[in-house]
Amino acid sequence: MSPRKRDPKIRERILDVVSRLFDGYGVHAVGMQQIIDEVGCGKAMLYREFATKDDLVVAYLERYTRTFARVRELAAEQWPDDPAGQLIMIVSWTAEQVMTPGYRGCPVHNTHAEFPNEDHPAHALSVAYYDRIHGELMDLARQAGAADPRGLADRLMLIIDGLSVSGAARGREGAAPAGVAFAEEVIRRALPVKSAAQPEALATR
């Protein structure tokens, strides 16, 4: 008898619950039995979809990291000819996320902290995600005309990471709005004088 095929709807239902639990309590604090109880499924069903907890953690991270791809698409649609505007939108999106009630920090950052072993797939996936974001920021910085695209990307990464930490600790009382303004200032200073005066996203704020 052949094994039953995986069910995408069940997988998403499991991942919805897993995301809430992992985001709220951390990966190591949540056991498989707790997930089974919260989902309301049998053990066989859970393990059919995810053979191990590591598989579940990787799927959780992969689903979250797809969010950034959607943000990049939205930024490109809103500011198609303005890479500086796209950079600002990425930082602004981060600020909005960290001010969401119940925000507990970036799931990728939190999971990376829980898995220091470089050989663990969750660790590798977390590092790859941050490398990808940095690469995207550097590419946009280059398109915007920054004299030092890597330097601008480094600074924006620090702002994004700082927003995540501040948001987890202080929420709406934190420095999120100031972080966006700081990013705008950093972008202005990084671009040539002629370019710095032109980005539509900066001029219309």
GROMACS .gro file of C-alpha atoms in nm:
model
  205
    1MET     CA    1   0.000   0.000   0.000
    2SER     CA    2   0.153   0.332  -0.109
    3PRO     CA    3   0.181   0.617   0.144
    4ARG     CA    4  -0.085   0.887   0.133
    5LYS     CA    5   0.005   1.201  -0.057
    6ARG     CA    6   0.065   1.521   0.132
    7ASP     CA    7  -0.228   1.759   0.154
    8PRO     CA    8  -0.139   2.128   0.087
    9LYS     CA    9  -0.441   2.252   0.284
   10ILE     CA   10  -0.348   2.047   0.589
   11ARG     CA   11   0.014   2.161   0.561
   12GLU     CA   12  -0.094   2.524   0.558
   13ARG     CA   13  -0.324   2.469   0.855
   14ILE     CA   14  -0.038   2.312   1.047
   15LEU     CA   15   0.198   2.592   0.949
   16ASP     CA   16  -0.057   2.855   1.056
   17VAL     CA   17  -0.058   2.705   1.405
   18VAL     CA   18   0.317   2.646   1.407
   19SER     CA   19   0.385   3.007   1.307
   20ARG     CA   20   0.172   3.135   1.593
   21LEU     CA   21   0.338   2.906   1.845
   22PHE     CA   22   0.696   2.948   1.725
   23ASP     CA   23   0.656   3.325   1.693
   24GLY     CA   24   0.507   3.349   2.039
   25TYR     CA   25   0.720   3.107   2.238
   26GLY     CA   26   1.023   3.011   2.032
   27VAL     CA   27   1.099   2.687   1.850
   28HIS     CA   28   1.256   2.489   2.133
   29ALA     CA   29   0.976   2.573   2.377
   30VAL     CA   30   0.710   2.416   2.155
   31GLY     CA   31   0.680   2.038   2.140
   32MET     CA   32   0.527   1.824   1.867
   33GLN     CA   33   0.247   1.709   2.098
   34GLN     CA   34   0.150   2.071   2.164
   35ILE     CA   35   0.132   2.129   1.788
   36ILE     CA   36  -0.084   1.819   1.743
   37ASP     CA   37  -0.318   1.937   2.019
   38GLU     CA   38  -0.342   2.291   1.881
   39VAL     CA   39  -0.401   2.177   1.523
   40GLY     CA   40  -0.645   1.910   1.634
   41CYS     CA   41  -0.494   1.645   1.412
   42GLY     CA   42  -0.358   1.299   1.479
   43LYS     CA   43   0.010   1.225   1.523
   44ALA     CA   44   0.011   1.024   1.199
   45MET     CA   45  -0.123   1.321   1.004
   46LEU     CA   46   0.140   1.560   1.140
   47TYR     CA   47   0.426   1.322   1.071
   48ARG     CA   48   0.293   1.247   0.726
   49GLU     CA   49   0.327   1.614   0.638
   50PHE     CA   50   0.646   1.677   0.836
   51ALA     CA   51   0.861   1.374   0.913
   52THR     CA   52   1.065   1.555   1.182
   53LYS     CA   53   1.052   1.874   1.384
   54ASP     CA   54   1.349   1.999   1.182
   55ASP     CA   55   1.140   1.961   0.865
   56LEU     CA   56   0.866   2.163   1.033
   57VAL     CA   57   1.108   2.438   1.137
   58VAL     CA   58   1.249   2.464   0.785
   59ALA     CA   59   0.900   2.483   0.632
   60TYR     CA   60   0.807   2.753   0.886
   61LEU     CA   61   1.112   2.958   0.790
   62GLU     CA   62   1.065   2.906   0.418
   63ARG     CA   63   0.709   3.030   0.436
   64TYR     CA   64   0.811   3.339   0.627
   65THR     CA   65   1.103   3.421   0.398
   66ARG     CA   66   0.869   3.424   0.098
   67THR     CA   67   0.719   3.736   0.254
   68PHE     CA   68   1.023   3.939   0.154
   69ALA     CA   69   0.980   3.839  -0.210
   70ARG     CA   70   0.625   3.977  -0.201
   71VAL     CA   71   0.745   4.300  -0.039
   72ARG     CA   72   1.005   4.341  -0.313
   73GLU     CA   73   0.738   4.291  -0.578
   74LEU     CA   74   0.512   4.549  -0.417
   75ALA     CA   75   0.799   4.796  -0.387
   76ALA     CA   76   0.887   4.751  -0.753
   77GLU     CA   77   0.525   4.804  -0.852
   78GLN     CA   78   0.482   5.117  -0.641
   79TRP     CA   79   0.817   5.276  -0.725
   80PRO     CA   80   0.911   5.116  -1.063
   81ASP     CA   81   1.161   5.385  -1.162
   82ASP     CA   82   1.276   5.480  -0.813
   83PRO     CA   83   1.514   5.231  -0.648
   84ALA     CA   84   1.563   5.472  -0.357
   85GLY     CA   85   1.187   5.467  -0.304
   86GLN     CA   86   1.195   5.088  -0.303
   87LEU     CA   87   1.462   5.093  -0.034
   88ILE     CA   88   1.249   5.322   0.180
   89MET     CA   89   0.943   5.102   0.132
   90ILE     CA   90   1.135   4.795   0.252
   91VAL     CA   91   1.235   4.977   0.571
   92SER     CA   92   0.884   5.119   0.612
   93TRP     CA   93   0.733   4.771   0.579
   94THR     CA   94   0.966   4.648   0.853
   95ALA     CA   95   0.859   4.936   1.076
   96GLU     CA   96   0.493   4.852   1.021
   97GLN     CA   97   0.556   4.489   1.111
   98VAL     CA   98   0.736   4.566   1.435
   99MET     CA   99   0.450   4.790   1.550
  100THR     CA  100   0.199   4.507   1.508
  101PRO     CA  101   0.048   4.409   1.846
  102GLY     CA  102   0.211   4.096   1.980
  103TYR     CA  103   0.524   4.128   1.764
  104ARG     CA  104   0.802   3.918   1.918
  105GLY     CA  105   1.087   3.988   1.679
  106CYS     CA  106   1.190   3.868   1.336
  107PRO     CA  107   1.114   3.493   1.316
  108VAL     CA  108   1.430   3.431   1.115
  109HIS     CA  109   1.649   3.619   1.359
  110ASN     CA  110   1.490   3.446   1.656
  111THR     CA  111   1.526   3.101   1.500
  112HIS     CA  112   1.887   3.170   1.404
  113ALA     CA  113   1.960   3.249   1.769
  114GLU     CA  114   1.808   2.916   1.874
  115PHE     CA  115   2.015   2.714   1.630
  116PRO     CA  116   2.382   2.820   1.657
  117ASN     CA  117   2.507   2.499   1.494
  118GLU     CA  118   2.611   2.597   1.143
  119ASP     CA  119   2.527   2.249   1.016
  120HIS     CA  120   2.162   2.275   1.117
  121PRO     CA  121   1.930   2.349   0.821
  122ALA     CA  122   1.748   2.622   1.016
  123HIS     CA  123   2.078   2.802   1.077
  124ALA     CA  124   2.180   2.775   0.713
  125LEU     CA  125   1.841   2.894   0.590
  126SER     CA  126   1.848   3.192   0.826
  127VAL     CA  127   2.192   3.300   0.706
  128ALA     CA  128   2.089   3.258   0.343
  129TYR     CA  129   1.783   3.476   0.404
  130TYR     CA  130   1.987   3.762   0.547
  131ASP     CA  131   2.242   3.729   0.268
  132ARG     CA  132   1.958   3.753   0.019
  133ILE     CA  133   1.814   4.067   0.178
  134HIS     CA  134   2.156   4.230   0.190
  135GLY     CA  135   2.211   4.142  -0.176
  136GLU     CA  136   1.875   4.291  -0.275
  137LEU     CA  137   1.945   4.610  -0.079
  138MET     CA  138   2.289   4.640  -0.237
  139ASP     CA  139   2.146   4.592  -0.585
  140LEU     CA  140   1.886   4.865  -0.527
  141ALA     CA  141   2.153   5.092  -0.379
  142ARG     CA  142   2.362   5.040  -0.692
  143GLN     CA  143   2.062   5.119  -0.914
  144ALA     CA  144   1.995   5.433  -0.712
  145GLY     CA  145   2.347   5.556  -0.785
  146ALA     CA  146   2.506   5.514  -0.443
  147ALA     CA  147   2.882   5.561  -0.453
  148ASP     CA  148   2.920   5.277  -0.202
  149PRO     CA  149   2.629   5.032  -0.255
  150ARG     CA  150   2.763   4.782  -0.002
  151GLY     CA  151   2.806   5.051   0.261
  152LEU     CA  152   2.448   5.173   0.211
  153ALA     CA  153   2.316   4.815   0.225
  154ASP     CA  154   2.512   4.755   0.546
  155ARG     CA  155   2.362   5.064   0.708
  156LEU     CA  156   2.008   4.977   0.603
  157MET     CA  157   2.051   4.622   0.733
  158LEU     CA  158   2.153   4.763   1.070
  159ILE     CA  159   1.843   4.985   1.073
  160ILE     CA  160   1.617   4.692   0.980
  161ASP     CA  161   1.772   4.471   1.248
  162GLY     CA  162   1.746   4.752   1.503
  163LEU     CA  163   1.379   4.800   1.420
  164SER     CA  164   1.314   4.431   1.480
  165VAL     CA  165   1.478   4.436   1.821
  166SER     CA  166   1.318   4.764   1.926
  167GLY     CA  167   0.976   4.652   1.806
  168ALA     CA  168   0.995   4.326   1.999
  169ALA     CA  169   1.082   4.511   2.319
  170ARG     CA  170   0.874   4.828   2.296
  171GLY     CA  171   0.623   4.795   2.012
  172ARG     CA  172   0.453   5.121   1.919
  173GLU     CA  173   0.637   5.300   2.197
  174GLY     CA  174   0.969   5.220   2.032
  175ALA     CA  175   1.180   5.390   1.769
  176ALA     CA  176   1.014   5.252   1.454
  177PRO     CA  177   0.904   5.590   1.309
  178ALA     CA  178   1.246   5.737   1.383
  179GLY     CA  179   1.405   5.436   1.214
  180VAL     CA  180   1.227   5.510   0.887
  181ALA     CA  181   1.328   5.877   0.902
  182PHE     CA  182   1.686   5.771   0.976
  183ALA     CA  183   1.683   5.538   0.675
  184GLU     CA  184   1.565   5.825   0.454
  185GLU     CA  185   1.848   6.042   0.582
  186VAL     CA  186   2.103   5.764   0.527
  187ILE     CA  187   1.979   5.713   0.171
  188ARG     CA  188   1.992   6.085   0.094
  189ARG     CA  189   2.349   6.111   0.216
  190ALA     CA  190   2.457   5.800   0.023
  191LEU     CA  191   2.338   5.926  -0.314
  192PRO     CA  192   2.506   6.187  -0.533
  193VAL     CA  193   2.370   6.537  -0.475
  194LYS     CA  194   2.184   6.541  -0.807
  195SER     CA  195   2.027   6.200  -0.744
  196ALA     CA  196   1.948   6.268  -0.380
  197ALA     CA  197   1.712   6.550  -0.471
  198GLN     CA  198   1.521   6.342  -0.724
  199PRO     CA  199   1.385   6.019  -0.568
  200GLU     CA  200   1.006   6.053  -0.574
  201ALA     CA  201   0.960   5.861  -0.250
  202LEU     CA  202   1.180   6.109  -0.065
  203ALA     CA  203   1.033   6.416  -0.230
  204THR     CA  204   0.672   6.323  -0.153
  205ARG     CA  205   0.715   6.244   0.217
   0.00000   0.00000   0.00000
